[in-house]
Structures are given as C-alpha cells and as structure tokens.
Amino acid sequence: MRSDFSLRNVVIAGNWKMNKTKAETEAFFDAVKEVEVKAGVEAIVCVPFPYLITAKRLTENTAVQIGAQTMHFEKNGAFTGEVSPVMLQDIGVTHVIIGHSERREYFNETDETVNKKVLAAHEHGLTPIVCVGETLEQRENNETLSHIEQQVSYALAGLSAEQVKQTIIAYEPIWAIGTGKTASSEDANEVCAHIRSVVSKVASSEAANEITILYGGSVNMKNIDELLATSDIDGALIGGASLEADSYKKLIEAGNRRK
Ligand code: PGA
C-alpha cells in the first residue's frame, strides 16, 4: 500500500514525562514562544498535570499546543488521584498520550483500558496519541508485527473511520525509549507502514492514508531528519530531547524542513 505523505501534518510532540519545576516550565515556554511552525506542522508539548494550566496560558497566541500524558476514561467520580477527559477539555488541552509503554509497564494499562481511554478522548474532543511498541524479546522472536497489529486493533476498536483519522499513533519500540538506541529509519518505517495496513483493515484505506503515525524512541536533532524522510513516519514523539527549549526548537525546524 502506498501512502500519500502530503495529505498529513508533520507532528513534533514532546513528552516531558515526570520532569521539570514550575519555574523551568515557564522558562521553557518563554524560550519557545516565538518559534516558527510552518503550515502543515504541529508542535505539541505534553507536560505534567500541575503545569497544564500554566503551559496553556504561556502558549496562548503561539503555534504550540499542549497535551497531557494520560487520563482516566470516566468523566468524573470516585477515582482518587485521577484526572478526567472533561477536566482536560475544560482547561483547553488538545492532546493526550494514551498507553505509553511506561504506563503499561508500571501502572497496569492494558489494551482494554487503552481502548476505553481512546474512545473517551474522542468523546470529549481530545486527540489521543496512542503508543504501541514491542519489547526487545518480541523483536528478537520476530513477533513485532503481530504484537503491533494486536495493540493497534485493540486501541481502535469501536471508533468510527472519522475518529480513526483523528487519532495519532506513536510507534515506540520499548527497547529504544530513553536508551539512546534508535530503530533504524527502515525498521521504524516498516512498522509504521504495517500500522497503516492494520488501520486499513480495521477502518478504511482512506483512514489508513490520513492517520498520523509518529516514531518515538531516542529521537534527537541528529536522527530526526532521516526518520522524517521515510514514506510512513509523519513525525516524532520525543522524550529526553524535548526537555530543553533549544533542542525542541531544532526538532520543530526539522518538521518545518519536511513540509
Ligand atoms: P525518549 O522517550 O525520546 O527519551 O526515548 C520517548 C518516549 O518515551 O515517548
């Protein structure tokens, strides 16, 4: 299946994970506020819950969008410590990472809760950034494509083709996250192309062509151009290299170059 890159936006999404203070958050957004983001490029930063409102305020009238890193699937109720999609929508958050491998590994996220959260995100007008990825063992056992197929099919179950198009999928091989080991651009692209064929099966070929698929795992300013030069990778989900404003701005410049 050939995909048409020109239909899709380039997405440069930062994932700060559990990092930064309020002062560091303010300094970051002060430094990125004037960044040029070309038409067809989206710059998103997913910050910890306590800084969402600050980040929203500091990015008003800029091209930078703000996302959360997880959420509950219920609207409200007796779920001590949780944050709901209604709350995120209420404060103007536009994106939410769902099913990051760290959430799956340390906080019992399953394909089932991921699916509930993806549905809830759409119900409340949030764009889910759904993470999928294999372990090193699965890769060595040649189980990558079947594992990804299962995660993607589960995550998208029950969505309309329209909602599928509005979903972002991030392919993040677990062995590449925070390790400095990036998948080769060929290997990463092969899996992203496979994700498109799964989307074609579970939704439609049109949705497969339009859905945004990111690569994540040790992306930095040295390797991003090569990853973005492939046919099926539309952008990146970036942890470590998104923490410093200078480096995040360079990643956006790479996105601008691609458009
Ligand atoms: P990394 O993290 O860029 O630090 O490898 C990516 C992620 O976990 O989303």
Tab-separated table of C-alpha atoms in Angstrom, residues 53-167:
chain	number	residue	atom	x	y	z
A	53	ILE	CA	-2.788	25.451	33.032
A	54	THR	CA	0.497	27.366	33.167
A	55	ALA	CA	1.568	25.870	29.841
A	56	LYS	CA	-1.792	26.733	28.271
A	57	ARG	CA	-1.503	30.334	29.456
A	58	LEU	CA	2.074	30.685	28.245
A	59	THR	CA	1.267	29.317	24.775
A	60	GLU	CA	-1.825	31.426	24.128
A	61	ASN	CA	-1.382	33.106	20.737
A	62	THR	CA	1.525	30.847	19.846
A	63	ALA	CA	1.621	27.871	17.498
A	64	VAL	CA	2.432	25.439	20.319
A	65	GLN	CA	-0.306	23.079	21.517
A	66	ILE	CA	-0.477	21.461	24.934
A	67	GLY	CA	-1.172	17.831	25.744
A	68	ALA	CA	-1.486	15.664	28.845
A	69	GLN	CA	0.402	12.414	29.381
A	70	THR	CA	-2.502	10.217	30.484
A	71	MET	CA	-6.066	10.465	31.803
A	72	HIS	CA	-8.892	8.321	33.183
A	73	PHE	CA	-11.654	7.137	30.872
A	74	GLU	CA	-14.557	8.155	33.127
A	75	LYS	CA	-15.993	11.678	33.118
A	76	ASN	CA	-15.957	12.033	36.914
A	77	GLY	CA	-16.500	10.036	40.085
A	78	ALA	CA	-14.774	8.270	42.951
A	79	PHE	CA	-11.350	7.742	41.368
A	80	THR	CA	-8.995	9.392	43.834
A	81	GLY	CA	-5.955	10.902	42.183
A	82	GLU	CA	-7.218	10.587	38.629
A	83	VAL	CA	-7.820	13.270	36.001
A	84	SER	CA	-10.759	13.037	33.594
A	85	PRO	CA	-11.131	13.924	29.901
A	86	VAL	CA	-13.729	16.535	30.891
A	87	MET	CA	-11.154	18.313	33.045
A	88	LEU	CA	-8.560	18.299	30.261
A	89	GLN	CA	-11.057	19.647	27.750
A	90	ASP	CA	-12.212	22.241	30.268
A	91	ILE	CA	-8.745	23.806	30.510
A	92	GLY	CA	-8.135	23.763	26.747
A	93	VAL	CA	-5.824	20.768	26.458
A	94	THR	CA	-5.947	19.435	22.895
A	95	HIS	CA	-3.989	16.162	23.017
A	96	VAL	CA	-3.452	13.305	25.420
A	97	ILE	CA	-0.918	10.481	25.323
A	98	ILE	CA	-2.626	7.139	25.877
A	99	GLY	CA	-0.970	3.823	26.698
A	100	HIS	CA	2.641	4.941	26.827
A	101	SER	CA	4.781	1.855	27.493
A	102	GLU	CA	5.746	3.281	30.899
A	103	ARG	CA	2.031	3.460	31.802
A	104	ARG	CA	1.524	-0.072	30.503
A	105	GLU	CA	4.527	-1.373	32.433
A	106	TYR	CA	4.282	0.492	35.759
A	107	PHE	CA	0.601	1.440	36.029
A	108	ASN	CA	-1.238	-1.599	34.686
A	109	GLU	CA	-2.526	-0.026	31.488
A	110	THR	CA	-3.888	-2.769	29.283
A	111	ASP	CA	-5.128	-2.883	25.703
A	112	GLU	CA	-8.610	-2.719	27.214
A	113	THR	CA	-8.065	0.439	29.279
A	114	VAL	CA	-6.204	1.981	26.352
A	115	ASN	CA	-9.251	1.414	24.147
A	116	LYS	CA	-11.603	2.910	26.749
A	117	LYS	CA	-9.378	5.964	27.025
A	118	VAL	CA	-9.109	6.397	23.257
A	119	LEU	CA	-12.907	6.305	22.981
A	120	ALA	CA	-13.261	8.749	25.889
A	121	ALA	CA	-10.709	11.134	24.369
A	122	HIS	CA	-12.704	11.337	21.141
A	123	GLU	CA	-15.951	11.728	23.025
A	124	HIS	CA	-14.501	14.830	24.667
A	125	GLY	CA	-12.795	16.356	21.652
A	126	LEU	CA	-9.241	15.428	22.630
A	127	THR	CA	-6.803	13.944	20.118
A	128	PRO	CA	-5.335	10.745	21.546
A	129	ILE	CA	-1.676	9.960	20.862
A	130	VAL	CA	-1.779	6.201	21.253
A	131	CYS	CA	1.529	4.480	21.951
A	132	VAL	CA	2.331	0.986	20.746
A	133	GLY	CA	5.630	-0.883	20.660
A	134	GLU	CA	7.394	-4.174	21.107
A	135	THR	CA	9.926	-5.359	23.682
A	136	LEU	CA	13.416	-6.418	22.635
A	137	GLU	CA	12.433	-10.035	23.221
A	138	GLN	CA	9.437	-9.717	20.912
A	139	ARG	CA	11.621	-8.145	18.234
A	140	GLU	CA	14.203	-10.915	18.508
A	141	ASN	CA	11.436	-13.536	18.284
A	142	ASN	CA	10.008	-11.926	15.142
A	143	GLU	CA	6.808	-11.017	16.938
A	144	THR	CA	6.966	-7.273	16.304
A	145	LEU	CA	4.394	-7.016	13.536
A	146	SER	CA	1.848	-9.337	15.149
A	147	HIS	CA	2.205	-7.588	18.512
A	148	ILE	CA	1.758	-4.157	16.947
A	149	GLU	CA	-1.241	-5.404	14.990
A	150	GLN	CA	-2.876	-6.574	18.206
A	151	GLN	CA	-2.178	-3.326	20.077
A	152	VAL	CA	-3.408	-1.139	17.210
A	153	SER	CA	-6.574	-3.181	16.527
A	154	TYR	CA	-7.459	-3.172	20.209
A	155	ALA	CA	-6.791	0.540	20.637
A	156	LEU	CA	-9.012	1.496	17.694
A	157	ALA	CA	-11.895	-0.900	18.361
A	158	GLY	CA	-15.293	0.787	18.271
A	159	LEU	CA	-14.057	4.017	16.663
A	160	SER	CA	-15.692	5.397	13.538
A	161	ALA	CA	-13.435	5.756	10.467
A	162	GLU	CA	-13.638	9.521	11.042
A	163	GLN	CA	-12.379	9.126	14.629
A	164	VAL	CA	-9.604	6.820	13.440
A	165	LYS	CA	-8.411	9.580	11.090
A	166	GLN	CA	-8.328	11.983	14.027
A	167	THR	CA	-6.158	9.630	16.093
